[in-house]
XYZ file of C-alpha atoms in Angstrom:
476
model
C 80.781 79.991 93.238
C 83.860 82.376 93.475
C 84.047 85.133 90.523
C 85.955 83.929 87.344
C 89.247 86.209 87.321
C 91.302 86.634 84.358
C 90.642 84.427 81.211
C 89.214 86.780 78.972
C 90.704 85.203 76.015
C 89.650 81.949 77.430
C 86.431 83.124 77.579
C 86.207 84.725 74.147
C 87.251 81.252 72.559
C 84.738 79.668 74.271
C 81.806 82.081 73.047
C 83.491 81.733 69.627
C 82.195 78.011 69.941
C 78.867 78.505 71.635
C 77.884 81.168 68.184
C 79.169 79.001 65.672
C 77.032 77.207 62.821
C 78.516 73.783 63.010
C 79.668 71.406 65.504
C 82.754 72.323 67.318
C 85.550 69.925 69.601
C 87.272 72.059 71.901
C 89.647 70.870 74.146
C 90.384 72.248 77.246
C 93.845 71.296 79.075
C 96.383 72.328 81.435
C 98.415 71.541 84.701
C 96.473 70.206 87.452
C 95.026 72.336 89.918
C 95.085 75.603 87.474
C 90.951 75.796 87.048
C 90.073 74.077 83.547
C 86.955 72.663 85.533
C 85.850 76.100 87.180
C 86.475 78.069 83.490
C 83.704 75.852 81.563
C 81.456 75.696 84.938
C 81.092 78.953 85.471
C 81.648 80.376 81.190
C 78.593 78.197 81.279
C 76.978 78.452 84.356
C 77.123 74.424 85.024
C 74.519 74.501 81.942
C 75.421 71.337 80.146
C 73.189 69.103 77.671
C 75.522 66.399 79.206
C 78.120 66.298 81.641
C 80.560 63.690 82.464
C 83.720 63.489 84.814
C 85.722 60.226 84.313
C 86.630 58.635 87.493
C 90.435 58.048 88.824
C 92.281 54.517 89.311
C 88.594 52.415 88.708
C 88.223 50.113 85.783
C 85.820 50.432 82.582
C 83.350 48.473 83.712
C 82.498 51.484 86.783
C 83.176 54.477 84.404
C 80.716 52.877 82.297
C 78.320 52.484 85.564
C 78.978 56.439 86.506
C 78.250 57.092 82.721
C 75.184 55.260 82.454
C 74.010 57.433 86.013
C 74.651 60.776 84.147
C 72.662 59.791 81.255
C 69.655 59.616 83.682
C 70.604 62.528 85.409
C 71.160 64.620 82.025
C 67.932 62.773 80.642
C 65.793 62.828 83.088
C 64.459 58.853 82.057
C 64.837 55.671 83.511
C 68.406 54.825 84.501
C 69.926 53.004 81.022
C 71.202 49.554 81.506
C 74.999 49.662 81.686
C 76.772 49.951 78.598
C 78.954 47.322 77.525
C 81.712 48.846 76.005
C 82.045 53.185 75.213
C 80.831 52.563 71.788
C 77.363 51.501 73.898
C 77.892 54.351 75.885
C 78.309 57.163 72.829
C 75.283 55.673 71.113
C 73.300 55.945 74.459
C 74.246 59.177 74.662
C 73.057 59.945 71.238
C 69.752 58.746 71.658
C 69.429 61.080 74.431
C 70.566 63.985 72.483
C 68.530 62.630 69.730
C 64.926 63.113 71.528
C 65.761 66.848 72.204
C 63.413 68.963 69.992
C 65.457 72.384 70.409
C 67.611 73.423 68.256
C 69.794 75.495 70.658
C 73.396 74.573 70.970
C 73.922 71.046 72.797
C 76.534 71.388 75.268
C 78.558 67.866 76.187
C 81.509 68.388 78.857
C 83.473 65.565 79.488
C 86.085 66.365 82.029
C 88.943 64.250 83.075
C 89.063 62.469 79.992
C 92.234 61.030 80.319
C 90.920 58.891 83.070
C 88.199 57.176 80.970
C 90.639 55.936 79.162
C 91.633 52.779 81.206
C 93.921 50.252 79.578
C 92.098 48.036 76.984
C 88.894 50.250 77.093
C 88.354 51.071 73.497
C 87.536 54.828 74.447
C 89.430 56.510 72.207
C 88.374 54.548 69.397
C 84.505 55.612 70.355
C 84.993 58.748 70.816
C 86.216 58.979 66.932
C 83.269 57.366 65.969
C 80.755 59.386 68.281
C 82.862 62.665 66.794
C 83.320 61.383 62.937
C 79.801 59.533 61.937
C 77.515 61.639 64.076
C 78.560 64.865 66.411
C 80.530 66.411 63.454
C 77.660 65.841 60.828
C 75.330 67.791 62.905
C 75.305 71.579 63.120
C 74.396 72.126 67.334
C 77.214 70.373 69.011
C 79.712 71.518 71.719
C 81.911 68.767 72.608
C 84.144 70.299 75.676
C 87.214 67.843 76.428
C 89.176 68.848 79.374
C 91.830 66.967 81.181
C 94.952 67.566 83.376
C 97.220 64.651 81.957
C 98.613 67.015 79.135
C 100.677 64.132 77.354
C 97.469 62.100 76.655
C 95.218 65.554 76.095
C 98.287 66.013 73.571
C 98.839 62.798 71.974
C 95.406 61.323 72.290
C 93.573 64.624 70.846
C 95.715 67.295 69.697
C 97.830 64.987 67.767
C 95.960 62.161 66.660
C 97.167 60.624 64.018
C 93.545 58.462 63.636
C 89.890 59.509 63.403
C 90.416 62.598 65.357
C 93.216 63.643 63.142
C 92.314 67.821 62.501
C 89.149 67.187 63.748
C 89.519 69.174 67.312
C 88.188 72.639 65.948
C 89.771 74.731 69.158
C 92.056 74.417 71.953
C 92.563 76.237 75.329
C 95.776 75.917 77.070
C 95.303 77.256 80.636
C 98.310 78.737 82.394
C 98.808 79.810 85.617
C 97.844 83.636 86.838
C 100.279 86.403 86.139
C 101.125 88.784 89.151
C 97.823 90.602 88.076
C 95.394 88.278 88.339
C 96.907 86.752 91.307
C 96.543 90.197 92.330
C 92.747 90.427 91.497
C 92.082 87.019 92.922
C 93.439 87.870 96.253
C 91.752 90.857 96.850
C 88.588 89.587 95.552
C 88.610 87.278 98.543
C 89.653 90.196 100.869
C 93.309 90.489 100.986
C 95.076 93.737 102.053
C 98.770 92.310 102.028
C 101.069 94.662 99.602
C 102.618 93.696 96.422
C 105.843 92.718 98.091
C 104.034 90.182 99.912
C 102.075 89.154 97.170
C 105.346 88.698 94.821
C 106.560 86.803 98.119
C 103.545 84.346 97.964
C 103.913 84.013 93.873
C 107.664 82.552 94.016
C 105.668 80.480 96.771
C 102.567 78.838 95.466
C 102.722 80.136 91.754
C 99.959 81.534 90.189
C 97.694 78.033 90.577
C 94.434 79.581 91.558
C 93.651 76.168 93.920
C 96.515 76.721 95.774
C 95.945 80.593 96.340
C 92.387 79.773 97.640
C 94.148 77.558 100.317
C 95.575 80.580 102.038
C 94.010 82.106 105.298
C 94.041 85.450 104.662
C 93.685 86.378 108.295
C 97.222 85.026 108.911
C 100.704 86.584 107.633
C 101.917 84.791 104.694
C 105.160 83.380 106.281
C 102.466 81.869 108.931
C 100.049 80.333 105.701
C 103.726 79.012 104.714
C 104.143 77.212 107.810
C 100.447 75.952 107.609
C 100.538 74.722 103.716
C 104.047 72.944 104.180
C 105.193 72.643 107.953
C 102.503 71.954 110.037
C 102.411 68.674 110.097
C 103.553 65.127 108.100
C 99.886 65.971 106.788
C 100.081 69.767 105.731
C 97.602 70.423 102.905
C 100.484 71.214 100.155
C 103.585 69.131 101.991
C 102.655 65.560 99.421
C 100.855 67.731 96.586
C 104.588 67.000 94.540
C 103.099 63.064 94.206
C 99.167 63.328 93.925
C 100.980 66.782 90.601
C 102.880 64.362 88.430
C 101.142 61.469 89.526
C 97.243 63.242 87.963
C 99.541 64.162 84.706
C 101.744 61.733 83.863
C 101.445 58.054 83.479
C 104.860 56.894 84.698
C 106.020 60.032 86.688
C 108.976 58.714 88.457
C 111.236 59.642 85.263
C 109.651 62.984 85.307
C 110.087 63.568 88.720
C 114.153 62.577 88.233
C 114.483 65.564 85.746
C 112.791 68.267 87.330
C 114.791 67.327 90.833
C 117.905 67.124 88.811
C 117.139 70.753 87.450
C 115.464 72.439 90.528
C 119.319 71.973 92.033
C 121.099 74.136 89.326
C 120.580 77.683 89.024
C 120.923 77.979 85.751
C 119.790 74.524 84.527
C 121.392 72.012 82.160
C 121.035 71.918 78.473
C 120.030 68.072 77.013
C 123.534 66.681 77.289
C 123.796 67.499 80.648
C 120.860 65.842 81.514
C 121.815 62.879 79.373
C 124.936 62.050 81.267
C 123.532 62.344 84.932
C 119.975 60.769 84.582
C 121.092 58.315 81.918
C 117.781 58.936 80.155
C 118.025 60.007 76.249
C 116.337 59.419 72.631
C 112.799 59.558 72.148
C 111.636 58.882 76.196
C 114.016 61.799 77.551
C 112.468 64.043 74.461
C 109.247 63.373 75.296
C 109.637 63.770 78.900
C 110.896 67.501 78.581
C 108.596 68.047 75.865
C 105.727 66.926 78.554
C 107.547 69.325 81.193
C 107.841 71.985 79.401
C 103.747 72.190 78.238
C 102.750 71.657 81.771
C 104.237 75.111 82.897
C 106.772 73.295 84.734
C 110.542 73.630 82.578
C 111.621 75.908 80.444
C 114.244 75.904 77.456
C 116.107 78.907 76.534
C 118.670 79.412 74.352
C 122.274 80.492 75.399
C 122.962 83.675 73.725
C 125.179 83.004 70.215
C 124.515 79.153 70.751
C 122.872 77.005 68.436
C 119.239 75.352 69.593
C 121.390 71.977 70.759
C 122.208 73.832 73.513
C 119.642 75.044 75.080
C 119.379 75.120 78.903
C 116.289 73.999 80.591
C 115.393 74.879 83.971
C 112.491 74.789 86.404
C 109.733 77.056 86.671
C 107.469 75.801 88.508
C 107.087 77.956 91.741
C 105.625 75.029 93.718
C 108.038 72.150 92.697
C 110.772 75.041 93.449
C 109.820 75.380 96.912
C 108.964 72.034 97.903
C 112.642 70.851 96.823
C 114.399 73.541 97.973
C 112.731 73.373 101.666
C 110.065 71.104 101.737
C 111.492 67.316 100.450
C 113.806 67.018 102.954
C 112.438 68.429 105.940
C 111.259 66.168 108.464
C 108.639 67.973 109.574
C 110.033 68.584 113.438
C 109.162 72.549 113.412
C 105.908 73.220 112.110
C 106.961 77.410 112.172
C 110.281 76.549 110.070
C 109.291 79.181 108.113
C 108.814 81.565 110.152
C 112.274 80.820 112.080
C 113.932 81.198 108.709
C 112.487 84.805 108.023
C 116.135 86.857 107.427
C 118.597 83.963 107.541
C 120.623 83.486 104.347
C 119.112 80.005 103.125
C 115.667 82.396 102.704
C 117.358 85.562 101.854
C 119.400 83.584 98.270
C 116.283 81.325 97.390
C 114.581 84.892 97.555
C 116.624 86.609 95.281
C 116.942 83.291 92.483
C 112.663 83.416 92.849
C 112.565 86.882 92.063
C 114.309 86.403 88.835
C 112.319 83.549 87.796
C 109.579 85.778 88.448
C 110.985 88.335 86.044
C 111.434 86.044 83.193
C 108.416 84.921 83.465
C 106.890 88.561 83.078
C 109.065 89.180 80.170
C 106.010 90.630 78.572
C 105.529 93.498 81.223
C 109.041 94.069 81.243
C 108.575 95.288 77.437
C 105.534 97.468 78.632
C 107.731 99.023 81.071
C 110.848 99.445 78.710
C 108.446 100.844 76.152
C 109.688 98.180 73.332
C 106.296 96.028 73.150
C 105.945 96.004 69.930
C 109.335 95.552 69.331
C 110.733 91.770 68.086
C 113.058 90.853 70.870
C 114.540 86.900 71.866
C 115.339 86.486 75.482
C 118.282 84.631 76.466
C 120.958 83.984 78.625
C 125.068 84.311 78.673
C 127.841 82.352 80.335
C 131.034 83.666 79.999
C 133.420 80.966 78.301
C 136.248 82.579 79.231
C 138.827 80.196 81.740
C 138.771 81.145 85.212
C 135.881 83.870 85.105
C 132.139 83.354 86.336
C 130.507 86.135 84.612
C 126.638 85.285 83.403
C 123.728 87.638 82.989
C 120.836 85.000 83.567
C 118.491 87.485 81.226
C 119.084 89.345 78.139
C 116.902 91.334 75.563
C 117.876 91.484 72.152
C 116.021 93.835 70.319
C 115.564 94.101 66.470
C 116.142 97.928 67.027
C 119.847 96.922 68.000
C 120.177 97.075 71.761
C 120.577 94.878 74.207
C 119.268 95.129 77.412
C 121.625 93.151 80.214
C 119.090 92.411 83.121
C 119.992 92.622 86.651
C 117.130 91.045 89.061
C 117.565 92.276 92.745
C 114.711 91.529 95.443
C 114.819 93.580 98.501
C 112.413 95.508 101.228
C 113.938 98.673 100.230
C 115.250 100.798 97.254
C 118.834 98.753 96.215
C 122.021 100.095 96.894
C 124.264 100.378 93.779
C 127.398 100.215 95.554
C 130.966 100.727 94.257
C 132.528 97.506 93.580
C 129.295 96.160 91.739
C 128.866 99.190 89.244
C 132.618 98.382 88.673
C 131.280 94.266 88.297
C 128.393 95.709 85.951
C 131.035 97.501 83.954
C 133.166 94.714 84.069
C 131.152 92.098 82.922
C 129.228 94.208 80.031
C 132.901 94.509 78.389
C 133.429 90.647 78.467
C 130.284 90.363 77.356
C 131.148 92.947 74.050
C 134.626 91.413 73.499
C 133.164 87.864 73.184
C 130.271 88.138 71.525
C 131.515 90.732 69.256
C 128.007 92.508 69.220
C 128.071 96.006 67.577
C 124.522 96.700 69.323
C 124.426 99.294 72.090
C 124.543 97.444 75.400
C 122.118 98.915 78.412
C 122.167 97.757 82.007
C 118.796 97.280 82.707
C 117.804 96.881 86.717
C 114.939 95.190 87.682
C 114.084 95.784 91.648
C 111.174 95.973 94.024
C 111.533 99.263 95.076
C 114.132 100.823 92.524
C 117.890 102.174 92.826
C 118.038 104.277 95.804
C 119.557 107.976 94.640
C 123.969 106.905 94.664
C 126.685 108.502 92.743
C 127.474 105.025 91.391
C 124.176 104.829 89.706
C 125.542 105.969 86.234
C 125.937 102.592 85.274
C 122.127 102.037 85.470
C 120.982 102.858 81.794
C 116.942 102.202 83.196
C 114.892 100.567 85.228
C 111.797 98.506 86.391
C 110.108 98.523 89.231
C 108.081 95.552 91.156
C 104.530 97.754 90.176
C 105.539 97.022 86.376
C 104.825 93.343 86.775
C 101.762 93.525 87.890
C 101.006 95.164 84.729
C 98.412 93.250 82.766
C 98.930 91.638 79.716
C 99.300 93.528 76.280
């Protein structure tokens, strides 16, 4: 089994439960794909008192069949007649746990909960009871819970408002890899491409461990591109967008309406925006973004000076990304479209708008870099609202200590050029930016490149910078 990179504090939460003195319910959740099942496999070395993975699209009566089979597998006795119901199941699985004579810490993993949960099945309702009248009155149980549907690991567990109300004892949210671990991953399997490739592949794929171990590393990237998306009607990643929201969300269809709706806009579209061109609204189009947005696959941000109506939400998801911007509507005729489009401006723009994504979502080594860490800061955005101008700086910092710093995100192969005309745009826009937000902080362009400002007289505009290597700092 491939090493276990990153998760540390993943990892620490887990042994947190394992040394406790009373029963614990942890529950394990996160996007598909992102490695819940490999974390508790290998933390535990596939060591489970019982272990459990509900099946997809079957009915109760064959998860109860598959249940029954990993009681005799777990138990080592004759194979249990079928339960009837889960409640059936949960006490079979007690009496198994019950005949144990150590007193060592019983391990029960039940993965892919969500899917044991088939309409009419009663399994929520037994797993209360299996939790409330016996797990939780002993003092040796682990009860593991992962799933990828995050609404029901959310609603079902997290948020029950029944029998397992405050009764899960820990919870592990897995996100996708930073640049570092992605790092680390890669060249644990043998890669020798360079950062800038690897940043290339990231505002590809994402940090989603399953598809990183997809890539042939004996191949260029733009050529793994071709073979994940373009190869063929059948390429490995080219219908992944149906089987993603599909494994997390019941009805995805709405889902899949906002995230296409924001993947086309920059900048995104605050609520009311949405409201008006999807028609969706109230509780379903709240729930829906709040769904999004704990998958790893929107974000909100706040406009800077607005109040929280108006926040702007945006994709991103590096995958979902990608496959609308060049995958849903290609017809699959070239299967080295990607490599054809190396240099042409349709690569060269969705490029630069990936790099910056990738920036705000390393806001944390940014800080490291800029020295303010431990400094309170909110990240925003600005949109001039000024008639007839288009100014916007798509990330700000503002510090506690009073300054702001005004973000510029450039992705090229070599040091950028500052050239005339945009130091006079910089200038420009940081005094539209003073005059209407009336700030009295100090205001500091900050640039954020690959390979830094190559040496220029118009460079005194530049207040500091951050280079490419800073994001792959790890995390504070």
């Amino acid at each position: 089994m491939d090493k276990l990179i990153g998760r540390e504090k993943e990892c620490e939460a887990l042994q947190k439960m394992v040394s406790s003195n009373k029963s614990e319910l942890v529950v394990v959740y996160g996007r598909r794909r992102i490695g819940k099942t490999f974390l508790v496999r290998q933390f535990f070395n596939d060591r489970f008192t019982f272990h459990f993975t509900g099946l997809h699209n079957v009915n109760t009566k064959i998860q109860l069949q598959a249940f029954a089979s990993s009681l005799q597998r777990h138990g080592h006795y004759s194979l249990p007649p079928t339960p009837g119901n889960w409640q059936e199941a949960f006490q079979h699985l007690e009496d198994m746990i019950a005949r144990m004579p150590t007193k060592k810490r019983k391990v029960i993993f039940l993965d892919e909960m969500p899917w044991m949960d088939t309409p009419k099945s009663g399994f929520v309702a037994a797993l209360e009871a299996f939790w409330n009248s016996w797990a939780a009155l002993r003092d040796d149980i682990l009860l593991v819970a992962c799933g990828s549907a995050t609404s029901w690991m959310v609603r079902k567990l997290l948020r029950n408002q029944g029998g397992l109300f405050n009764r899960v004892t820990g919870q592990i949210y897995l996100q996708p890899f930073t640049l570092s671990e992605t790092e680390e991953y890669l060249t644990s399997r043998g890669c020798t491409w360079d950062r800038f490739q690897i940043v290339q592949c990231y505002m590809t794929l994402g940090g989603v461990p399953f598809y990183l171990s997809l890539l042939n590393l004996r191949n260029s990237l733009a050529q793994n591109i071709d073979e994940l998306f373009f190869s063929s009607i059948n390429a490995p990643l080219r219908n992944e967008i149906n089987e993603l929201y599909h494994s997390l969300f019941h009805n995805p269809l709405p889902y899949l309406e906002v995230v296409r709706l924001l993947a086309g806009k920059r900048e995104g579209f605050t609520r009311s925006e949405i409201i008006d061109r999807t028609h969706l609204q109230g509780a379903t189009l709240t729930m829906i973004l709040d769904d999004l947005e704990r998958c790893d696959f929107i974000v909100g941000y706040q406009k800077y000076g607005n109040k929280v109506k108006n926040i702007l939400y945006r994709v991103i998801d590096f995958y979902t990304l990608f496959h609308h911007h060049f995958v849903e509507n290609n017809r699959g005729k070239d299967p080295h479209y990607w490599q054809h489009l190396i240099g042409k401006p349709q690569q060269t723009s969705w490029q630069g708008f990936s790099f910056e994504l990738v920036c705000l979502l390393h806001l944390s080594q940014i800080k490291q870099a800029l020295g303010i860490a431990g400094i309170s800061t909110q990240a925003c955005s600005w949109r001039s609202a000024e008639k007839n101008t288009n100014y916007q700086i798509d990330l700000l910092i503002d510090r506690a200590d009073r300054i702001i710093n005004l973000c510029e995100m450039k992705f090229s192969n070599t040091p950028y050029v500052v050239t005339k005309d945009y130091a006079d745009h910089l200038r420009t826009r940081m005094a539209a930016f003073a005059a209407e937000s009336k700030t009295r902080k100090g205001l500091v362009v900050t640039m954020v490149t690959t390979y830094g400002v190559a040496p220029g007289k118009n460079n005194g505009v530049v207040g500091n910078e951050v280079l490419m290597d800073d994001l792959f700092r790890k995390k504070p």
